[in-house]
PDB file of C-alpha atoms in Angstrom:
ATOM      1  CA  MET C 125     -15.074  -6.414  -7.523  1.00 76.00           C
ATOM      2  CA  SER C 126     -15.829  -2.765  -6.754  1.00 84.00           C
ATOM      3  CA  GLU C 127     -13.664   0.075  -8.020  1.00 84.00           C
ATOM      4  CA  LYS C 128     -12.195   0.549  -4.537  1.00 88.00           C
ATOM      5  CA  GLU C 129     -11.456  -3.172  -4.163  1.00 91.00           C
ATOM      6  CA  LEU C 130      -9.828  -3.235  -7.604  1.00 91.00           C
ATOM      7  CA  THR C 131      -7.676  -0.220  -6.775  1.00 90.00           C
ATOM      8  CA  ASN C 132      -6.584  -1.690  -3.456  1.00 94.00           C
ATOM      9  CA  THR C 133      -5.849  -5.122  -4.929  1.00 95.00           C
ATOM     10  CA  ILE C 134      -3.740  -3.788  -7.785  1.00 96.00           C
ATOM     11  CA  ALA C 135      -1.967  -1.361  -5.447  1.00 96.00           C
ATOM     12  CA  GLU C 136      -1.030  -4.259  -3.172  1.00 97.00           C
ATOM     13  CA  ARG C 137       0.148  -6.428  -6.070  1.00 97.00           C
ATOM     14  CA  LEU C 138       2.225  -3.627  -7.565  1.00 98.00           C
ATOM     15  CA  GLY C 139       3.785  -3.010  -4.173  1.00 97.00           C
ATOM     16  CA  THR C 140       4.710  -6.684  -3.863  1.00 97.00           C
ATOM     17  CA  ALA C 141       6.134  -6.709  -7.391  1.00 97.00           C
ATOM     18  CA  HIS C 142       8.327  -3.686  -6.718  1.00 97.00           C
ATOM     19  CA  GLU C 143       9.556  -5.257  -3.481  1.00 97.00           C
ATOM     20  CA  LYS C 144      10.566  -8.414  -5.333  1.00 96.00           C
ATOM     21  CA  ILE C 145      12.304  -6.415  -8.053  1.00 97.00           C
ATOM     22  CA  SER C 146      14.162  -4.339  -5.449  1.00 97.00           C
ATOM     23  CA  SER C 147      15.259  -7.472  -3.614  1.00 96.00           C
ATOM     24  CA  ALA C 148      16.562  -9.066  -6.814  1.00 96.00           C
ATOM     25  CA  VAL C 149      18.347  -5.854  -7.789  1.00 97.00           C
ATOM     26  CA  GLN C 150      20.057  -5.714  -4.380  1.00 97.00           C
ATOM     27  CA  GLN C 151      21.144  -9.356  -4.620  1.00 96.00           C
ATOM     28  CA  ALA C 152      22.628  -8.626  -8.043  1.00 96.00           C
ATOM     29  CA  ASN C 153      24.501  -5.592  -6.647  1.00 97.00           C
ATOM     30  CA  ARG C 154      22.908  -3.320  -9.214  1.00 96.00           C
ATOM     31  CA  PRO C 155      21.758   0.323  -8.938  1.00 94.00           C
ATOM     32  CA  THR C 156      18.404   0.787  -7.213  1.00 89.00           C
ATOM     33  CA  ASP C 157      16.421   2.078 -10.214  1.00 93.00           C
ATOM     34  CA  SER C 158      18.079  -0.052 -12.887  1.00 97.00           C
ATOM     35  CA  VAL C 159      15.054  -2.302 -13.603  1.00 98.00           C
ATOM     36  CA  LYS C 160      11.681  -1.088 -14.902  1.00 98.00           C
ATOM     37  CA  LEU C 161       8.393  -2.931 -14.543  1.00 98.00           C
ATOM     38  CA  MET C 162       6.135  -3.559 -17.512  1.00 98.00           C
ATOM     39  CA  ALA C 163       2.545  -4.443 -16.596  1.00 98.00           C
ATOM     40  CA  VAL C 164       1.264  -6.924 -19.178  1.00 97.00           C
ATOM     41  CA  SER C 165      -2.377  -5.964 -19.530  1.00 96.00           C
ATOM     42  CA  LYS C 166      -3.504  -8.197 -22.396  1.00 95.00           C
ATOM     43  CA  THR C 167      -7.148  -9.337 -22.147  1.00 93.00           C
ATOM     44  CA  LYS C 168      -7.704  -7.100 -19.112  1.00 94.00           C
ATOM     45  CA  PRO C 169     -10.288  -4.272 -19.241  1.00 95.00           C
ATOM     46  CA  VAL C 170      -9.203  -0.646 -19.262  1.00 96.00           C
ATOM     47  CA  GLU C 171     -10.397  -0.237 -15.649  1.00 96.00           C
ATOM     48  CA  TYR C 172      -7.494  -2.450 -14.564  1.00 96.00           C
ATOM     49  CA  ILE C 173      -5.020  -0.315 -16.487  1.00 97.00           C
ATOM     50  CA  VAL C 174      -6.430   2.882 -14.975  1.00 97.00           C
ATOM     51  CA  ALA C 175      -6.180   1.356 -11.479  1.00 96.00           C
ATOM     52  CA  ALA C 176      -2.508   0.529 -12.093  1.00 97.00           C
ATOM     53  CA  TYR C 177      -1.912   3.969 -13.616  1.00 97.00           C
ATOM     54  CA  GLN C 178      -3.304   5.608 -10.483  1.00 96.00           C
ATOM     55  CA  GLN C 179      -0.609   3.750  -8.503  1.00 96.00           C
ATOM     56  CA  GLY C 180       2.136   5.190 -10.686  1.00 97.00           C
ATOM     57  CA  GLN C 181       2.451   2.436 -13.307  1.00 98.00           C
ATOM     58  CA  ARG C 182       3.186   3.859 -16.752  1.00 98.00           C
ATOM     59  CA  ILE C 183       4.565   1.003 -18.891  1.00 98.00           C
ATOM     60  CA  PHE C 184       1.975  -1.415 -20.280  1.00 98.00           C
ATOM     61  CA  GLY C 185       2.425  -4.376 -22.643  1.00 98.00           C
ATOM     62  CA  GLU C 186      -0.146  -5.733 -25.079  1.00 98.00           C
ATOM     63  CA  ASN C 187       0.004  -8.878 -27.236  1.00 97.00           C
ATOM     64  CA  TYR C 188      -2.790  -8.262 -29.733  1.00 98.00           C
ATOM     65  CA  ALA C 189      -2.780  -5.422 -32.259  1.00 98.00           C
ATOM     66  CA  GLN C 190      -6.495  -4.623 -32.257  1.00 98.00           C
ATOM     67  CA  GLU C 191      -6.743  -4.779 -28.472  1.00 98.00           C
ATOM     68  CA  LEU C 192      -3.764  -2.430 -28.152  1.00 98.00           C
ATOM     69  CA  ALA C 193      -5.335   0.009 -30.613  1.00 98.00           C
ATOM     70  CA  GLU C 194      -8.662   0.042 -28.780  1.00 98.00           C
ATOM     71  CA  LYS C 195      -7.066   0.530 -25.361  1.00 98.00           C
ATOM     72  CA  ALA C 196      -4.678   3.233 -26.564  1.00 98.00           C
ATOM     73  CA  GLU C 197      -7.594   5.093 -28.131  1.00 97.00           C
ATOM     74  CA  SER C 198      -9.886   4.817 -25.112  1.00 97.00           C
ATOM     75  CA  LEU C 199      -7.091   5.902 -22.750  1.00 98.00           C
ATOM     76  CA  ASN C 200      -5.581   8.628 -24.925  1.00 96.00           C
ATOM     77  CA  GLU C 201      -6.157  11.190 -22.143  1.00 97.00           C
ATOM     78  CA  TYR C 202      -3.387   9.397 -20.224  1.00 97.00           C
ATOM     79  CA  SER C 203      -0.748  10.798 -22.507  1.00 94.00           C
ATOM     80  CA  ASP C 204       2.225   9.543 -20.498  1.00 97.00           C
ATOM     81  CA  ILE C 205       1.311   5.853 -20.806  1.00 98.00           C
ATOM     82  CA  GLU C 206       4.101   4.015 -22.619  1.00 98.00           C
ATOM     83  CA  TRP C 207       2.491   1.337 -24.793  1.00 98.00           C
ATOM     84  CA  HIS C 208       4.597  -1.687 -25.730  1.00 98.00           C
ATOM     85  CA  PHE C 209       3.541  -4.231 -28.329  1.00 98.00           C
ATOM     86  CA  ILE C 210       5.031  -7.535 -27.185  1.00 98.00           C
ATOM     87  CA  GLY C 211       3.257 -10.195 -29.266  1.00 96.00           C
ATOM     88  CA  PRO C 212       4.116 -11.946 -32.532  1.00 96.00           C
ATOM     89  CA  ILE C 213       3.772  -9.501 -35.428  1.00 97.00           C
ATOM     90  CA  GLN C 214       1.672 -10.311 -38.489  1.00 95.00           C
ATOM     91  CA  SER C 215       2.478  -8.266 -41.588  1.00 96.00           C
ATOM     92  CA  ASN C 216      -1.122  -7.163 -42.011  1.00 97.00           C
ATOM     93  CA  LYS C 217      -1.193  -5.707 -38.485  1.00 98.00           C
ATOM     94  CA  THR C 218       1.904  -3.488 -38.698  1.00 98.00           C
ATOM     95  CA  ALA C 219      -0.092  -0.338 -39.524  1.00 98.00           C
ATOM     96  CA  ILE C 220      -2.273  -0.782 -36.427  1.00 98.00           C
ATOM     97  CA  ILE C 221       0.748  -1.472 -34.236  1.00 98.00           C
ATOM     98  CA  ALA C 222       2.749   1.492 -35.587  1.00 98.00           C
ATOM     99  CA  LYS C 223      -0.107   3.880 -34.876  1.00 98.00           C
ATOM    100  CA  ALA C 224      -0.937   2.681 -31.355  1.00 98.00           C
ATOM    101  CA  ALA C 225       2.435   1.641 -29.902  1.00 98.00           C
ATOM    102  CA  ASP C 226       5.298   3.695 -28.547  1.00 98.00           C
ATOM    103  CA  TRP C 227       7.542   0.640 -28.438  1.00 98.00           C
ATOM    104  CA  VAL C 228       7.516  -2.516 -30.557  1.00 98.00           C
ATOM    105  CA  ASP C 229       9.348  -5.150 -28.523  1.00 98.00           C
ATOM    106  CA  SER C 230       8.959  -8.149 -30.827  1.00 98.00           C
ATOM    107  CA  VAL C 231      10.607  -7.227 -34.132  1.00 98.00           C
ATOM    108  CA  ASP C 232      12.188 -10.398 -35.504  1.00 97.00           C
ATOM    109  CA  ARG C 233      12.653  -9.914 -39.241  1.00 97.00           C
ATOM    110  CA  GLU C 234      13.591  -7.254 -41.773  1.00 97.00           C
ATOM    111  CA  LYS C 235      10.212  -7.325 -43.542  1.00 97.00           C
ATOM    112  CA  ILE C 236       8.465  -6.232 -40.342  1.00 98.00           C
ATOM    113  CA  ALA C 237      11.068  -3.545 -39.644  1.00 98.00           C
ATOM    114  CA  LYS C 238      10.627  -2.106 -43.124  1.00 98.00           C
ATOM    115  CA  ARG C 239       6.844  -2.022 -42.815  1.00 98.00           C
ATOM    116  CA  LEU C 240       7.053  -0.308 -39.419  1.00 98.00           C
ATOM    117  CA  GLN C 241       9.461   2.252 -40.892  1.00 98.00           C
ATOM    118  CA  ASN C 242       7.041   3.049 -43.728  1.00 98.00           C
ATOM    119  CA  HIS C 243       4.052   3.407 -41.395  1.00 98.00           C
ATOM    120  CA  ALA C 244       6.038   5.540 -38.946  1.00 98.00           C
ATOM    121  CA  LEU C 245       7.079   7.827 -41.805  1.00 98.00           C
ATOM    122  CA  GLU C 246       3.439   8.320 -42.759  1.00 98.00           C
ATOM    123  CA  LEU C 247       2.557   9.003 -39.128  1.00 98.00           C
ATOM    124  CA  ASN C 248       5.572  11.281 -38.597  1.00 98.00           C
ATOM    125  CA  LYS C 249       6.513   9.429 -35.423  1.00 98.00           C
ATOM    126  CA  THR C 250       9.478   7.484 -34.088  1.00 98.00           C
ATOM    127  CA  LEU C 251       9.038   3.928 -32.816  1.00 98.00           C
ATOM    128  CA  ASN C 252      11.304   2.449 -30.162  1.00 98.00           C
ATOM    129  CA  ILE C 253      12.340  -1.039 -31.228  1.00 98.00           C
ATOM    130  CA  LEU C 254      13.456  -4.146 -29.370  1.00 98.00           C
ATOM    131  CA  LEU C 255      14.605  -7.172 -31.325  1.00 98.00           C
ATOM    132  CA  GLN C 256      12.989 -10.364 -30.093  1.00 98.00           C
ATOM    133  CA  VAL C 257      15.562 -13.137 -29.895  1.00 98.00           C
ATOM    134  CA  ASN C 258      14.601 -16.810 -30.042  1.00 96.00           C
ATOM    135  CA  ILE C 259      17.278 -17.608 -27.501  1.00 95.00           C
ATOM    136  CA  SER C 260      16.057 -21.189 -26.957  1.00 93.00           C
ATOM    137  CA  ASN C 261      16.002 -21.956 -30.707  1.00 91.00           C
ATOM    138  CA  SER C 262      12.430 -23.116 -30.168  1.00 86.00           C
ATOM    139  CA  SER C 263      10.207 -23.887 -33.159  1.00 83.00           C
ATOM    140  CA  ALA C 264       7.231 -22.779 -31.055  1.00 83.00           C
ATOM    141  CA  LYS C 265       8.574 -19.271 -30.432  1.00 86.00           C
ATOM    142  CA  SER C 266       8.978 -16.128 -32.492  1.00 89.00           C
ATOM    143  CA  GLY C 267      12.292 -14.345 -32.655  1.00 96.00           C
ATOM    144  CA  VAL C 268      15.467 -13.861 -34.609  1.00 96.00           C
ATOM    145  CA  LEU C 269      18.218 -16.391 -33.959  1.00 96.00           C
ATOM    146  CA  LEU C 270      21.135 -15.143 -31.899  1.00 95.00           C
ATOM    147  CA  GLN C 271      23.566 -15.370 -34.808  1.00 96.00           C
ATOM    148  CA  ASP C 272      21.306 -13.153 -36.942  1.00 97.00           C
ATOM    149  CA  VAL C 273      20.858 -10.344 -34.408  1.00 98.00           C
ATOM    150  CA  ASP C 274      23.679  -8.173 -35.775  1.00 98.00           C
ATOM    151  CA  ALA C 275      22.276  -8.091 -39.303  1.00 98.00           C
ATOM    152  CA  LEU C 276      18.776  -7.205 -38.110  1.00 98.00           C
ATOM    153  CA  ALA C 277      20.118  -4.568 -35.710  1.00 98.00           C
ATOM    154  CA  LYS C 278      22.040  -2.933 -38.561  1.00 98.00           C
ATOM    155  CA  GLN C 279      18.894  -2.866 -40.694  1.00 98.00           C
ATOM    156  CA  VAL C 280      16.720  -1.372 -37.947  1.00 98.00           C
ATOM    157  CA  ASP C 281      19.364   1.240 -37.092  1.00 98.00           C
ATOM    158  CA  SER C 282      19.448   2.361 -40.718  1.00 98.00           C
ATOM    159  CA  TYR C 283      15.783   3.415 -40.675  1.00 98.00           C
ATOM    160  CA  SER C 284      15.062   7.038 -39.840  1.00 98.00           C
ATOM    161  CA  GLN C 285      11.861   6.412 -37.848  1.00 98.00           C
ATOM    162  CA  LEU C 286      13.006   3.366 -35.890  1.00 98.00           C
ATOM    163  CA  ASN C 287      15.044   3.819 -32.708  1.00 98.00           C
ATOM    164  CA  LEU C 288      16.929   0.640 -31.831  1.00 98.00           C
ATOM    165  CA  ARG C 289      16.695   0.291 -28.037  1.00 98.00           C
ATOM    166  CA  GLY C 290      17.764  -3.280 -27.386  1.00 98.00           C
ATOM    167  CA  LEU C 291      16.639  -6.877 -27.045  1.00 98.00           C
ATOM    168  CA  MET C 292      13.780  -8.976 -25.701  1.00 98.00           C
ATOM    169  CA  ALA C 293      13.509 -12.733 -25.180  1.00 97.00           C
ATOM    170  CA  ILE C 294      11.161 -15.315 -23.698  1.00 94.00           C
ATOM    171  CA  PRO C 295      13.216 -18.464 -23.040  1.00 92.00           C
ATOM    172  CA  ASP C 296      11.695 -21.922 -22.819  1.00 89.00           C
ATOM    173  CA  GLN C 297      10.716 -23.192 -19.386  1.00 86.00           C
ATOM    174  CA  TYR C 298      13.222 -25.598 -17.887  1.00 84.00           C
ATOM    175  CA  ASP C 299      13.109 -27.913 -14.875  1.00 81.00           C
ATOM    176  CA  ASP C 300      16.736 -27.024 -14.226  1.00 80.00           C
ATOM    177  CA  ASN C 301      17.728 -23.342 -14.022  1.00 86.00           C
ATOM    178  CA  LYS C 302      21.168 -24.061 -15.491  1.00 92.00           C
ATOM    179  CA  GLN C 303      19.996 -23.874 -19.111  1.00 92.00           C
ATOM    180  CA  LEU C 304      17.883 -20.807 -18.386  1.00 94.00           C
ATOM    181  CA  ILE C 305      20.824 -18.994 -16.796  1.00 94.00           C
ATOM    182  CA  GLU C 306      23.060 -19.898 -19.754  1.00 95.00           C
ATOM    183  CA  GLU C 307      20.521 -18.411 -22.165  1.00 95.00           C
ATOM    184  CA  PHE C 308      20.119 -15.272 -20.076  1.00 96.00           C
ATOM    185  CA  GLU C 309      23.911 -14.873 -20.053  1.00 96.00           C
ATOM    186  CA  GLN C 310      23.989 -15.244 -23.840  1.00 97.00           C
ATOM    187  CA  MET C 311      21.372 -12.488 -24.081  1.00 97.00           C
ATOM    188  CA  GLN C 312      23.401 -10.275 -21.771  1.00 97.00           C
ATOM    189  CA  ALA C 313      26.552 -10.771 -23.854  1.00 98.00           C
ATOM    190  CA  CYS C 314      24.666  -9.928 -27.048  1.00 98.00           C
ATOM    191  CA  PHE C 315      23.114  -6.858 -25.411  1.00 98.00           C
ATOM    192  CA  LEU C 316      26.481  -5.559 -24.193  1.00 98.00           C
ATOM    193  CA  ARG C 317      27.933  -6.029 -27.669  1.00 97.00           C
ATOM    194  CA  LEU C 318      25.068  -4.031 -29.220  1.00 98.00           C
ATOM    195  CA  GLN C 319      25.566  -1.284 -26.641  1.00 97.00           C
ATOM    196  CA  GLN C 320      29.139  -0.861 -27.827  1.00 97.00           C
ATOM    197  CA  GLN C 321      27.919  -0.479 -31.421  1.00 97.00           C
ATOM    198  CA  TYR C 322      24.796   1.654 -30.976  1.00 98.00           C
ATOM    199  CA  SER C 323      24.484   4.537 -28.521  1.00 97.00           C
ATOM    200  CA  SER C 324      20.674   4.207 -28.462  1.00 98.00           C
ATOM    201  CA  VAL C 325      20.703   0.664 -27.015  1.00 98.00           C
ATOM    202  CA  ASP C 326      19.740   0.713 -23.335  1.00 98.00           C
ATOM    203  CA  THR C 327      17.046  -1.943 -22.801  1.00 98.00           C
ATOM    204  CA  LEU C 328      17.284  -5.677 -22.131  1.00 98.00           C
ATOM    205  CA  SER C 329      13.790  -7.044 -21.573  1.00 98.00           C
ATOM    206  CA  LEU C 330      14.092 -10.391 -19.806  1.00 98.00           C
ATOM    207  CA  GLY C 331      12.174 -12.032 -17.011  1.00 95.00           C
ATOM    208  CA  MET C 332       8.625 -12.714 -15.933  1.00 94.00           C
ATOM    209  CA  SER C 333       7.143 -13.933 -12.654  1.00 90.00           C
ATOM    210  CA  GLY C 334       8.885 -17.308 -12.664  1.00 89.00           C
ATOM    211  CA  ASP C 335      12.367 -16.237 -13.771  1.00 94.00           C
ATOM    212  CA  MET C 336      12.640 -12.618 -12.681  1.00 95.00           C
ATOM    213  CA  GLN C 337      15.554 -13.085 -10.281  1.00 94.00           C
ATOM    214  CA  PRO C 338      17.974 -14.816 -12.687  1.00 95.00           C
ATOM    215  CA  ALA C 339      16.936 -12.343 -15.392  1.00 97.00           C
ATOM    216  CA  ILE C 340      17.865  -9.385 -13.189  1.00 97.00           C
ATOM    217  CA  GLN C 341      21.099 -11.147 -12.219  1.00 96.00           C
ATOM    218  CA  ALA C 342      21.864 -11.338 -15.954  1.00 96.00           C
ATOM    219  CA  GLY C 343      21.332  -7.619 -16.471  1.00 97.00           C
ATOM    220  CA  SER C 344      17.663  -7.321 -17.435  1.00 98.00           C
ATOM    221  CA  THR C 345      16.535  -3.687 -17.398  1.00 98.00           C
ATOM    222  CA  MET C 346      12.833  -4.450 -17.829  1.00 98.00           C
ATOM    223  CA  VAL C 347      10.712  -7.304 -16.445  1.00 98.00           C
ATOM    224  CA  ARG C 348       7.229  -8.218 -17.651  1.00 98.00           C
ATOM    225  CA  LEU C 349       4.519  -9.105 -15.127  1.00 97.00           C
ATOM    226  CA  GLY C 350       0.886  -9.794 -15.947  1.00 95.00           C
ATOM    227  CA  THR C 351      -0.951 -12.213 -13.664  1.00 93.00           C
ATOM    228  CA  ALA C 352       1.106 -11.036 -10.669  1.00 95.00           C
ATOM    229  CA  ILE C 353      -0.479  -7.600 -11.053  1.00 96.00           C
ATOM    230  CA  PHE C 354      -3.842  -8.122 -12.741  1.00 95.00           C
ATOM    231  CA  GLY C 355      -4.755 -11.649 -11.620  1.00 89.00           C
ATOM    232  CA  GLN C 356      -5.631 -14.702 -13.671  1.00 81.00           C
ATOM    233  CA  ARG C 357      -6.979 -14.175 -17.156  1.00 66.00           C
TER     234      ARG C 357
END
């Protein structure tokens, strides 16, 4: 599609996304601006990101370390883009992630936290950290188990270059919303407990296209949308 068509399409999709978020926020009786939108731009060319940026989008999520690094480098003139790394973290990719990302949303073990701390020290930067929780106890998913969150949070908070901001989770898909809602409520309870312990904690990243409404009902402060904004991969 042409540049104009791309701009118009993404503008329309972002508008629809914000309308849906606003509606869910109203239904949950929450403050108007209490939920941020992350545009998940993995596998999409930089032109798509620029088109979204021109419509006011600033938060972008990437799943692959090298792709994040290349996009962050090619778009470094857009200094107010907030880059989130949201994929599983391999130890040998932590240096790339630490350099390119502003936020690392998928920290799930102390080894990774320590490596990010060391890289951030070398870079003289601070990384915002979300702990990814395997709330569904799924063998197919990354994440720290709920009962181990406190220990990992304490470790991350002890590092000078890591700023503990909260939690992220991607629950399993269920035919019945009951289990999903239970898991979202467990995440909310854990998040509220962390907030009481750490003044820096302010972000609960839950919800994608299919489960955005119950996520916002459960207190999500950031939802992640990819296909809904950029189209099918």
